[in-house]
Amino acid sequence: MAGSGGRKVIQAVSSTRVFARIAPHVIPVLDRSVHRLSGGRTMLSTRMLPGVVLSSTGAKSGETRRTPLACMPEKARGSWLLVGSNFGRQGHPGWTANLRRHPEARITYRGRDIPVRARQLEGAEREEAWEELLRFWPPYAVYQGRIERRIRVFRLEPRAES
């Protein structure tokens, strides 16, 4: 990942409205390409933050959807936090509706394919996770500050194959 100085620059850039308009159209495309070319081992955005490729079932379509996402690994729990920030744009990202409707999913993390169960965090559990997320990536506070909706936070926990 980027060094401390580089990380602060990336955080500042990622907090801008211009980034919020452009990034959703560019970063996922680049991440999917790099992920495919690296055999699932890496993505371009992992130079900034850890990331996963989420394979979930579409809430409406029922089709498999693959979405590259930043994540916060929770090493002590063996889980991952995902933030539905949508780069600080108004609507909830589609992948959050998918997980709410179909919580069993898969992630690719550091080249490993892992079956997971997603749970949207609420109440005190969400607040505790949100504070950790803000320490991990402060721009989430900027994203939340520019929108009216409450950003969804999910915990992904490994599950046995079904």
Tab-separated table of N, CA and C in Angstrom:
chain	number	residue	atom	x	y	z
A	1	MET	N	0.843	-1.181	0.000
A	1	MET	CA	0.000	0.000	0.000
A	1	MET	C	0.883	1.237	0.000
A	2	ALA	N	0.283	2.360	-0.311
A	2	ALA	CA	1.008	3.615	-0.388
A	2	ALA	C	1.580	3.961	0.976
A	3	GLY	N	2.763	4.654	0.967
A	3	GLY	CA	3.377	5.109	2.204
A	3	GLY	C	2.510	6.148	2.880
A	4	SER	N	2.915	6.567	4.086
A	4	SER	CA	2.112	7.491	4.891
A	4	SER	C	1.806	8.798	4.161
A	5	GLY	N	2.843	9.425	3.552
A	5	GLY	CA	2.614	10.673	2.815
A	5	GLY	C	1.727	10.457	1.605
A	6	GLY	N	1.991	9.392	0.869
A	6	GLY	CA	1.176	9.062	-0.303
A	6	GLY	C	-0.249	8.730	0.084
A	7	ARG	N	-0.394	8.066	1.204
A	7	ARG	CA	-1.739	7.705	1.676
A	7	ARG	C	-2.563	8.957	1.985
A	8	LYS	N	-1.932	9.961	2.603
A	8	LYS	CA	-2.652	11.206	2.924
A	8	LYS	C	-3.075	11.938	1.657
A	9	VAL	N	-2.230	11.918	0.638
A	9	VAL	CA	-2.585	12.545	-0.639
A	9	VAL	C	-3.761	11.801	-1.263
A	10	ILE	N	-3.689	10.481	-1.255
A	10	ILE	CA	-4.766	9.663	-1.821
A	10	ILE	C	-6.065	9.907	-1.064
A	11	GLN	N	-5.994	10.014	0.267
A	11	GLN	CA	-7.190	10.285	1.056
A	11	GLN	C	-7.785	11.646	0.690
A	12	ALA	N	-6.938	12.645	0.523
A	12	ALA	CA	-7.424	13.982	0.163
A	12	ALA	C	-8.092	13.966	-1.207
A	13	VAL	N	-7.457	13.322	-2.176
A	13	VAL	CA	-8.024	13.247	-3.528
A	13	VAL	C	-9.333	12.466	-3.516
A	14	SER	N	-9.361	11.348	-2.783
A	14	SER	CA	-10.560	10.509	-2.784
A	14	SER	C	-11.733	11.171	-2.058
A	15	SER	N	-11.482	12.241	-1.341
A	15	SER	CA	-12.547	12.957	-0.639
A	15	SER	C	-13.218	14.030	-1.491
A	16	THR	N	-12.709	14.264	-2.700
A	16	THR	CA	-13.257	15.337	-3.536
A	16	THR	C	-14.502	14.875	-4.293
A	17	ARG	N	-15.326	15.854	-4.651
A	17	ARG	CA	-16.531	15.553	-5.435
A	17	ARG	C	-16.169	15.103	-6.852
A	18	VAL	N	-15.087	15.628	-7.394
A	18	VAL	CA	-14.642	15.213	-8.732
A	18	VAL	C	-14.307	13.723	-8.717
A	19	PHE	N	-13.593	13.284	-7.688
A	19	PHE	CA	-13.263	11.870	-7.552
A	19	PHE	C	-14.547	11.041	-7.464
A	20	ALA	N	-15.527	11.527	-6.690
A	20	ALA	CA	-16.795	10.802	-6.535
A	20	ALA	C	-17.532	10.663	-7.863
A	21	ARG	N	-17.367	11.636	-8.758
A	21	ARG	CA	-18.036	11.548	-10.062
A	21	ARG	C	-17.304	10.609	-11.016
A	22	ILE	N	-15.983	10.618	-10.981
A	22	ILE	CA	-15.189	9.873	-11.956
A	22	ILE	C	-14.883	8.435	-11.500
A	23	ALA	N	-14.501	8.279	-10.244
A	23	ALA	CA	-14.013	6.990	-9.735
A	23	ALA	C	-14.954	5.809	-9.969
A	24	PRO	N	-16.272	5.955	-9.752
A	24	PRO	CA	-17.140	4.789	-9.934
A	24	PRO	C	-17.149	4.235	-11.357
A	25	HIS	N	-16.739	5.056	-12.317
A	25	HIS	CA	-16.723	4.614	-13.716
A	25	HIS	C	-15.360	4.080	-14.139
A	26	VAL	N	-14.327	4.405	-13.373
A	26	VAL	CA	-12.964	4.041	-13.764
A	26	VAL	C	-12.376	2.947	-12.881
A	27	ILE	N	-12.437	3.113	-11.574
A	27	ILE	CA	-11.751	2.202	-10.660
A	27	ILE	C	-12.260	0.761	-10.770
A	28	PRO	N	-13.582	0.507	-10.756
A	28	PRO	CA	-14.019	-0.892	-10.873
A	28	PRO	C	-13.568	-1.568	-12.170
A	29	VAL	N	-13.560	-0.832	-13.275
A	29	VAL	CA	-13.127	-1.401	-14.558
A	29	VAL	C	-11.649	-1.775	-14.480
A	30	LEU	N	-10.830	-0.860	-13.953
A	30	LEU	CA	-9.401	-1.144	-13.818
A	30	LEU	C	-9.167	-2.302	-12.847
A	31	ASP	N	-9.897	-2.301	-11.727
A	31	ASP	CA	-9.730	-3.382	-10.749
A	31	ASP	C	-10.087	-4.743	-11.337
A	32	ARG	N	-11.191	-4.813	-12.067
A	32	ARG	CA	-11.574	-6.101	-12.678
A	32	ARG	C	-10.499	-6.582	-13.648
A	33	SER	N	-9.955	-5.663	-14.436
A	33	SER	CA	-8.934	-6.031	-15.420
A	33	SER	C	-7.663	-6.524	-14.744
A	34	VAL	N	-7.164	-5.764	-13.772
A	34	VAL	CA	-5.936	-6.156	-13.072
A	34	VAL	C	-6.165	-7.454	-12.306
A	35	HIS	N	-7.329	-7.607	-11.704
A	35	HIS	CA	-7.652	-8.829	-10.960
A	35	HIS	C	-7.610	-10.040	-11.886
A	36	ARG	N	-8.219	-9.909	-13.061
A	36	ARG	CA	-8.233	-11.002	-14.032
A	36	ARG	C	-6.816	-11.306	-14.525
A	37	LEU	N	-6.063	-10.262	-14.879
A	37	LEU	CA	-4.710	-10.453	-15.412
A	37	LEU	C	-3.739	-11.022	-14.379
A	38	SER	N	-3.979	-10.741	-13.100
A	38	SER	CA	-3.080	-11.238	-12.048
A	38	SER	C	-3.516	-12.605	-11.520
A	39	GLY	N	-4.517	-13.194	-12.135
A	39	GLY	CA	-4.996	-14.488	-11.666
A	39	GLY	C	-5.681	-14.386	-10.316
A	40	GLY	N	-6.302	-13.241	-10.039
A	40	GLY	CA	-7.038	-13.066	-8.793
A	40	GLY	C	-6.185	-12.672	-7.607
A	41	ARG	N	-4.917	-12.335	-7.841
A	41	ARG	CA	-4.028	-12.032	-6.727
A	41	ARG	C	-4.050	-10.574	-6.284
A	42	THR	N	-4.409	-9.643	-7.172
A	42	THR	CA	-4.340	-8.236	-6.791
A	42	THR	C	-5.308	-7.391	-7.620
A	43	MET	N	-5.474	-6.152	-7.187
A	43	MET	CA	-6.252	-5.156	-7.911
A	43	MET	C	-5.481	-3.839	-7.824
A	44	LEU	N	-5.740	-2.952	-8.746
A	44	LEU	CA	-5.072	-1.652	-8.743
A	44	LEU	C	-5.355	-0.891	-7.447
A	45	SER	N	-6.596	-0.906	-6.985
A	45	SER	CA	-6.977	-0.130	-5.801
A	45	SER	C	-6.331	-0.638	-4.513
A	46	THR	N	-5.787	-1.862	-4.514
A	46	THR	CA	-5.148	-2.362	-3.296
A	46	THR	C	-3.834	-1.653	-3.017
A	47	ARG	N	-3.416	-0.759	-3.903
A	47	ARG	CA	-2.273	0.105	-3.611
A	47	ARG	C	-2.682	1.153	-2.575
A	48	MET	N	-4.000	1.384	-2.428
A	48	MET	CA	-4.523	2.355	-1.464
A	48	MET	C	-5.107	1.667	-0.233
A	49	LEU	N	-5.932	0.673	-0.470
A	49	LEU	CA	-6.664	-0.028	0.588
A	49	LEU	C	-6.717	-1.510	0.274
A	50	PRO	N	-6.853	-2.351	1.304
A	50	PRO	CA	-7.094	-3.762	1.018
A	50	PRO	C	-8.401	-3.898	0.238
A	51	GLY	N	-8.503	-4.939	-0.554
A	51	GLY	CA	-9.704	-5.100	-1.346
A	51	GLY	C	-10.106	-6.539	-1.539
A	52	VAL	N	-11.365	-6.720	-1.899
A	52	VAL	CA	-11.925	-8.018	-2.235
A	52	VAL	C	-12.685	-7.870	-3.539
A	53	VAL	N	-12.921	-9.000	-4.186
A	53	VAL	CA	-13.909	-9.037	-5.256
A	53	VAL	C	-15.070	-9.828	-4.671
A	54	LEU	N	-16.195	-9.151	-4.544
A	54	LEU	CA	-17.397	-9.745	-3.986
A	54	LEU	C	-18.200	-10.392	-5.102
A	55	SER	N	-18.507	-11.675	-4.943
A	55	SER	CA	-19.408	-12.376	-5.863
A	55	SER	C	-20.701	-12.610	-5.095
A	56	SER	N	-21.741	-11.887	-5.498
A	56	SER	CA	-23.025	-11.964	-4.804
A	56	SER	C	-24.128	-12.252	-5.813
A	57	THR	N	-25.290	-12.566	-5.296
A	57	THR	CA	-26.453	-12.825	-6.144
A	57	THR	C	-27.263	-11.548	-6.262
A	58	GLY	N	-27.578	-11.161	-7.497
A	58	GLY	CA	-28.340	-9.945	-7.732
A	58	GLY	C	-29.689	-9.981	-7.030
A	59	ALA	N	-30.038	-8.897	-6.334
A	59	ALA	CA	-31.288	-8.828	-5.581
A	59	ALA	C	-32.493	-8.979	-6.491
A	60	LYS	N	-32.442	-8.391	-7.676
A	60	LYS	CA	-33.566	-8.463	-8.606
A	60	LYS	C	-33.370	-9.536	-9.674
A	61	SER	N	-32.155	-9.613	-10.213
A	61	SER	CA	-31.911	-10.506	-11.349
A	61	SER	C	-31.666	-11.954	-10.954
A	62	GLY	N	-31.109	-12.156	-9.752
A	62	GLY	CA	-30.723	-13.500	-9.345
A	62	GLY	C	-29.432	-13.964	-9.997
A	63	GLU	N	-28.820	-13.111	-10.800
A	63	GLU	CA	-27.574	-13.458	-11.478
A	63	GLU	C	-26.373	-13.123	-10.595
A	64	THR	N	-25.262	-13.806	-10.839
A	64	THR	CA	-24.046	-13.538	-10.091
A	64	THR	C	-23.481	-12.186	-10.502
A	65	ARG	N	-23.146	-11.383	-9.504
A	65	ARG	CA	-22.556	-10.062	-9.716
A	65	ARG	C	-21.183	-10.048	-9.056
A	66	ARG	N	-20.167	-9.617	-9.807
A	66	ARG	CA	-18.800	-9.527	-9.284
A	66	ARG	C	-18.440	-8.051	-9.152
A	67	THR	N	-18.116	-7.646	-7.924
A	67	THR	CA	-17.861	-6.249	-7.629
A	67	THR	C	-16.549	-6.100	-6.860
A	68	PRO	N	-15.561	-5.386	-7.418
A	68	PRO	CA	-14.349	-5.105	-6.648
A	68	PRO	C	-14.647	-4.017	-5.617
A	69	LEU	N	-14.235	-4.261	-4.373
A	69	LEU	CA	-14.530	-3.338	-3.280
A	69	LEU	C	-13.357	-3.200	-2.325
A	70	ALA	N	-13.216	-2.022	-1.756
A	70	ALA	CA	-12.279	-1.844	-0.652
A	70	ALA	C	-12.863	-2.561	0.559
A	71	CYS	N	-11.995	-3.005	1.435
A	71	CYS	CA	-12.462	-3.674	2.644
A	71	CYS	C	-11.536	-3.328	3.798
A	72	MET	N	-12.011	-3.578	4.996
A	72	MET	CA	-11.150	-3.491	6.172
A	72	MET	C	-11.112	-4.882	6.795
A	73	PRO	N	-9.979	-5.570	6.637
A	73	PRO	CA	-9.873	-6.891	7.264
A	73	PRO	C	-9.897	-6.746	8.788
A	74	GLU	N	-10.619	-7.627	9.434
A	74	GLU	CA	-10.645	-7.680	10.898
A	74	GLU	C	-9.892	-8.945	11.303
A	75	LYS	N	-8.597	-8.814	11.439
A	75	LYS	CA	-7.749	-9.987	11.675
A	75	LYS	C	-8.162	-10.759	12.914
A	76	ALA	N	-8.458	-10.070	14.014
A	76	ALA	CA	-8.809	-10.754	15.261
A	76	ALA	C	-10.088	-11.572	15.115
A	77	ARG	N	-11.027	-11.100	14.301
A	77	ARG	CA	-12.296	-11.806	14.102
A	77	ARG	C	-12.246	-12.779	12.931
A	78	GLY	N	-11.267	-12.585	12.039
A	78	GLY	CA	-11.225	-13.388	10.822
A	78	GLY	C	-12.317	-12.988	9.844
A	79	SER	N	-12.712	-11.708	9.881
A	79	SER	CA	-13.797	-11.219	9.030
A	79	SER	C	-13.343	-9.962	8.283
A	80	TRP	N	-14.255	-9.414	7.490
A	80	TRP	CA	-13.979	-8.215	6.696
A	80	TRP	C	-15.152	-7.260	6.830
A	81	LEU	N	-14.868	-5.963	6.878
A	81	LEU	CA	-15.919	-4.951	6.848
A	81	LEU	C	-15.972	-4.355	5.458
A	82	LEU	N	-17.190	-4.208	4.935
A	82	LEU	CA	-17.426	-3.533	3.663
A	82	LEU	C	-18.300	-2.321	3.934
A	83	VAL	N	-18.000	-1.225	3.249
A	83	VAL	CA	-18.695	0.045	3.454
A	83	VAL	C	-19.407	0.442	2.167
A	84	GLY	N	-20.716	0.633	2.242
A	84	GLY	CA	-21.506	1.019	1.079
A	84	GLY	C	-21.481	2.523	0.862
A	85	SER	N	-20.298	3.086	0.757
A	85	SER	CA	-20.156	4.547	0.663
A	85	SER	C	-20.549	5.089	-0.710
A	86	ASN	N	-20.372	4.274	-1.744
A	86	ASN	CA	-20.669	4.712	-3.109
A	86	ASN	C	-19.922	6.010	-3.429
A	87	PHE	N	-18.706	6.125	-2.891
A	87	PHE	CA	-17.852	7.295	-3.108
A	87	PHE	C	-18.531	8.595	-2.667
A	88	GLY	N	-19.452	8.516	-1.698
A	88	GLY	CA	-20.141	9.704	-1.208
A	88	GLY	C	-21.227	10.209	-2.133
A	89	ARG	N	-21.748	9.319	-2.966
A	89	ARG	CA	-22.861	9.694	-3.849
A	89	ARG	C	-24.179	9.326	-3.174
A	90	GLN	N	-25.274	9.874	-3.679
A	90	GLN	CA	-26.566	9.776	-2.997
A	90	GLN	C	-27.104	8.362	-2.820
A	91	GLY	N	-27.166	7.556	-3.838
A	91	GLY	CA	-27.807	6.254	-3.725
A	91	GLY	C	-26.930	5.192	-3.095
A	92	HIS	N	-27.581	4.209	-2.467
A	92	HIS	CA	-26.841	3.050	-1.963
A	92	HIS	C	-26.301	2.267	-3.155
A	93	PRO	N	-25.079	1.747	-3.073
A	93	PRO	CA	-24.576	0.921	-4.169
A	93	PRO	C	-25.377	-0.374	-4.280
A	94	GLY	N	-25.506	-0.864	-5.506
A	94	GLY	CA	-26.314	-2.054	-5.764
A	94	GLY	C	-25.878	-3.277	-4.987
A	95	TRP	N	-24.588	-3.431	-4.766
A	95	TRP	CA	-24.115	-4.623	-4.079
A	95	TRP	C	-24.680	-4.717	-2.661
A	96	THR	N	-25.032	-3.572	-2.043
A	96	THR	CA	-25.588	-3.630	-0.688
A	96	THR	C	-26.989	-4.248	-0.699
A	97	ALA	N	-27.779	-3.933	-1.713
A	97	ALA	CA	-29.110	-4.553	-1.840
A	97	ALA	C	-28.963	-6.051	-2.082
A	98	ASN	N	-27.952	-6.424	-2.862
A	98	ASN	CA	-27.715	-7.847	-3.128
A	98	ASN	C	-27.435	-8.602	-1.828
A	99	LEU	N	-26.561	-8.037	-0.973
A	99	LEU	CA	-26.218	-8.717	0.277
A	99	LEU	C	-27.389	-8.732	1.256
A	100	ARG	N	-28.196	-7.696	1.249
A	100	ARG	CA	-29.367	-7.679	2.132
A	100	ARG	C	-30.350	-8.780	1.736
A	101	ARG	N	-30.499	-9.001	0.450
A	101	ARG	CA	-31.449	-10.006	-0.053
A	101	ARG	C	-30.852	-11.410	-0.030
A	102	HIS	N	-29.566	-11.507	-0.359
A	102	HIS	CA	-28.877	-12.802	-0.443
A	102	HIS	C	-27.551	-12.705	0.322
A	103	PRO	N	-27.557	-12.921	1.638
A	103	PRO	CA	-26.343	-12.720	2.435
A	103	PRO	C	-25.221	-13.729	2.200
A	104	GLU	N	-25.540	-14.882	1.633
A	104	GLU	CA	-24.468	-15.832	1.342
A	104	GLU	C	-23.803	-15.417	0.044
A	105	ALA	N	-22.482	-15.247	0.118
A	105	ALA	CA	-21.721	-14.756	-1.025
A	105	ALA	C	-20.341	-15.383	-0.998
A	106	ARG	N	-19.486	-14.905	-1.884
A	106	ARG	CA	-18.083	-15.335	-1.935
A	106	ARG	C	-17.235	-14.091	-2.112
A	107	ILE	N	-16.026	-14.149	-1.598
A	107	ILE	CA	-15.061	-13.089	-1.884
A	107	ILE	C	-13.780	-13.733	-2.386
A	108	THR	N	-13.073	-12.979	-3.191
A	108	THR	CA	-11.701	-13.329	-3.527
A	108	THR	C	-10.848	-12.326	-2.778
A	109	TYR	N	-9.993	-12.837	-1.920
A	109	TYR	CA	-9.134	-11.996	-1.086
A	109	TYR	C	-7.720	-12.539	-1.157
A	110	ARG	N	-6.814	-11.710	-1.682
A	110	ARG	CA	-5.408	-12.104	-1.833
A	110	ARG	C	-5.260	-13.440	-2.560
A	111	GLY	N	-6.066	-13.612	-3.610
A	111	GLY	CA	-5.969	-14.801	-4.441
A	111	GLY	C	-6.726	-16.011	-3.934
A	112	ARG	N	-7.370	-15.884	-2.762
A	112	ARG	CA	-8.129	-17.002	-2.191
A	112	ARG	C	-9.615	-16.765	-2.382
A	113	ASP	N	-10.337	-17.807	-2.750
A	113	ASP	CA	-11.785	-17.753	-2.899
A	113	ASP	C	-12.393	-18.234	-1.578
A	114	ILE	N	-13.208	-17.366	-0.935
A	114	ILE	CA	-13.703	-17.652	0.412
A	114	ILE	C	-15.226	-17.494	0.448
A	115	PRO	N	-15.959	-18.545	0.850
A	115	PRO	CA	-17.400	-18.387	1.036
A	115	PRO	C	-17.655	-17.583	2.314
A	116	VAL	N	-18.584	-16.629	2.242
A	116	VAL	CA	-18.867	-15.759	3.384
A	116	VAL	C	-20.371	-15.586	3.566
A	117	ARG	N	-20.736	-15.134	4.751
A	117	ARG	CA	-22.104	-14.711	5.051
A	117	ARG	C	-21.997	-13.256	5.480
A	118	ALA	N	-22.810	-12.416	4.850
A	118	ALA	CA	-22.803	-10.980	5.128
A	118	ALA	C	-23.896	-10.647	6.133
A	119	ARG	N	-23.569	-9.681	6.981
A	119	ARG	CA	-24.547	-9.195	7.945
A	119	ARG	C	-24.429	-7.680	8.017
A	120	GLN	N	-25.552	-6.991	7.760
A	120	GLN	CA	-25.539	-5.540	7.861
A	120	GLN	C	-25.504	-5.177	9.337
A	121	LEU	N	-24.584	-4.305	9.705
A	121	LEU	CA	-24.433	-3.922	11.104
A	121	LEU	C	-25.387	-2.781	11.453
A	122	GLU	N	-25.925	-2.854	12.650
A	122	GLU	CA	-26.870	-1.850	13.151
A	122	GLU	C	-26.509	-1.508	14.585
A	123	GLY	N	-27.057	-0.416	15.081
A	123	GLY	CA	-26.941	-0.042	16.484
A	123	GLY	C	-25.503	0.134	16.947
A	124	ALA	N	-25.264	-0.309	18.187
A	124	ALA	CA	-23.953	-0.132	18.809
A	124	ALA	C	-22.856	-0.869	18.036
A	125	GLU	N	-23.211	-2.021	17.478
A	125	GLU	CA	-22.222	-2.787	16.713
A	125	GLU	C	-21.767	-2.002	15.483
A	126	ARG	N	-22.702	-1.333	14.818
A	126	ARG	CA	-22.348	-0.505	13.657
A	126	ARG	C	-21.506	0.688	14.095
A	127	GLU	N	-21.898	1.326	15.189
A	127	GLU	CA	-21.153	2.507	15.654
A	127	GLU	C	-19.709	2.149	15.996
A	128	GLU	N	-19.519	1.028	16.645
A	128	GLU	CA	-18.166	0.573	16.982
A	128	GLU	C	-17.353	0.309	15.710
A	129	ALA	N	-17.971	-0.381	14.757
A	129	ALA	CA	-17.290	-0.664	13.488
A	129	ALA	C	-17.018	0.633	12.729
A	130	TRP	N	-17.975	1.571	12.735
A	130	TRP	CA	-17.815	2.838	12.017
A	130	TRP	C	-16.621	3.618	12.566
A	131	GLU	N	-16.459	3.649	13.882
A	131	GLU	CA	-15.310	4.348	14.481
A	131	GLU	C	-13.991	3.709	14.023
A	132	GLU	N	-13.965	2.384	13.985
A	132	GLU	CA	-12.761	1.687	13.481
A	132	GLU	C	-12.518	2.034	12.018
A	133	LEU	N	-13.593	2.049	11.233
A	133	LEU	CA	-13.471	2.361	9.807
A	133	LEU	C	-12.950	3.774	9.590
A	134	LEU	N	-13.378	4.726	10.400
A	134	LEU	CA	-12.911	6.109	10.257
A	134	LEU	C	-11.434	6.234	10.613
A	135	ARG	N	-10.968	5.452	11.579
A	135	ARG	CA	-9.525	5.444	11.883
A	135	ARG	C	-8.747	4.829	10.719
A	136	PHE	N	-9.337	3.824	10.117
A	136	PHE	CA	-8.709	3.095	9.015
A	136	PHE	C	-8.679	3.929	7.731
A	137	TRP	N	-9.793	4.614	7.409
A	137	TRP	CA	-9.907	5.394	6.167
A	137	TRP	C	-10.769	6.632	6.441
A	138	PRO	N	-10.173	7.725	6.919
A	138	PRO	CA	-10.917	8.938	7.286
A	138	PRO	C	-11.848	9.505	6.211
A	139	PRO	N	-11.581	9.344	4.907
A	139	PRO	CA	-12.524	9.888	3.919
A	139	PRO	C	-13.957	9.379	4.046
A	140	TYR	N	-14.187	8.254	4.735
A	140	TYR	CA	-15.563	7.796	4.922
A	140	TYR	C	-16.401	8.864	5.629
A	141	ALA	N	-15.792	9.625	6.535
A	141	ALA	CA	-16.521	10.699	7.231
A	141	ALA	C	-16.937	11.788	6.245
A	142	VAL	N	-16.073	12.096	5.278
A	142	VAL	CA	-16.394	13.092	4.257
A	142	VAL	C	-17.561	12.585	3.415
A	143	TYR	N	-17.501	11.313	3.017
A	143	TYR	CA	-18.573	10.733	2.206
A	143	TYR	C	-19.905	10.840	2.958
A	144	GLN	N	-19.910	10.448	4.248
A	144	GLN	CA	-21.142	10.490	5.026
A	144	GLN	C	-21.641	11.922	5.182
A	145	GLY	N	-20.723	12.872	5.324
A	145	GLY	CA	-21.096	14.263	5.522
A	145	GLY	C	-21.761	14.919	4.325
A	146	ARG	N	-21.547	14.399	3.144
A	146	ARG	CA	-22.124	15.042	1.956
A	146	ARG	C	-23.426	14.409	1.485
A	147	ILE	N	-23.883	13.372	2.177
A	147	ILE	CA	-25.132	12.705	1.763
A	147	ILE	C	-26.095	12.594	2.943
A	148	GLU	N	-27.363	12.412	2.621
A	148	GLU	CA	-28.389	12.284	3.666
A	148	GLU	C	-28.593	10.844	4.112
A	149	ARG	N	-28.379	9.899	3.225
A	149	ARG	CA	-28.602	8.497	3.601
A	149	ARG	C	-27.527	8.043	4.585
A	150	ARG	N	-27.853	7.040	5.371
A	150	ARG	CA	-26.873	6.460	6.291
A	150	ARG	C	-26.118	5.375	5.538
A	151	ILE	N	-24.815	5.491	5.513
A	151	ILE	CA	-23.980	4.524	4.793
A	151	ILE	C	-24.115	3.144	5.447
A	152	ARG	N	-24.362	2.153	4.615
A	152	ARG	CA	-24.492	0.769	5.094
A	152	ARG	C	-23.110	0.167	5.339
A	153	VAL	N	-23.011	-0.586	6.435
A	153	VAL	CA	-21.772	-1.281	6.793
A	153	VAL	C	-22.110	-2.759	6.965
A	154	PHE	N	-21.308	-3.608	6.334
A	154	PHE	CA	-21.510	-5.050	6.407
A	154	PHE	C	-20.273	-5.728	6.971
A	155	ARG	N	-20.512	-6.777	7.746
A	155	ARG	CA	-19.426	-7.656	8.202
A	155	ARG	C	-19.581	-8.960	7.432
A	156	LEU	N	-18.485	-9.383	6.804
A	156	LEU	CA	-18.462	-10.661	6.098
A	156	LEU	C	-17.692	-11.653	6.939
A	157	GLU	N	-18.346	-12.767	7.257
A	157	GLU	CA	-17.717	-13.795	8.068
A	157	GLU	C	-17.621	-15.072	7.248
A	158	PRO	N	-16.480	-15.768	7.351
A	158	PRO	CA	-16.330	-17.022	6.597
A	158	PRO	C	-17.424	-18.016	6.988
A	159	ARG	N	-17.845	-18.797	6.016
A	159	ARG	CA	-18.841	-19.842	6.272
A	159	ARG	C	-18.355	-21.124	5.622
A	160	ALA	N	-18.915	-22.223	6.066
A	160	ALA	CA	-18.596	-23.519	5.460
A	160	ALA	C	-19.278	-23.582	4.098
A	161	GLU	N	-18.684	-24.329	3.192
A	161	GLU	CA	-19.308	-24.536	1.874
A	161	GLU	C	-20.656	-25.213	2.056
A	162	SER	N	-21.634	-24.778	1.233
A	162	SER	CA	-22.942	-25.442	1.331
A	162	SER	C	-23.141	-26.398	0.200
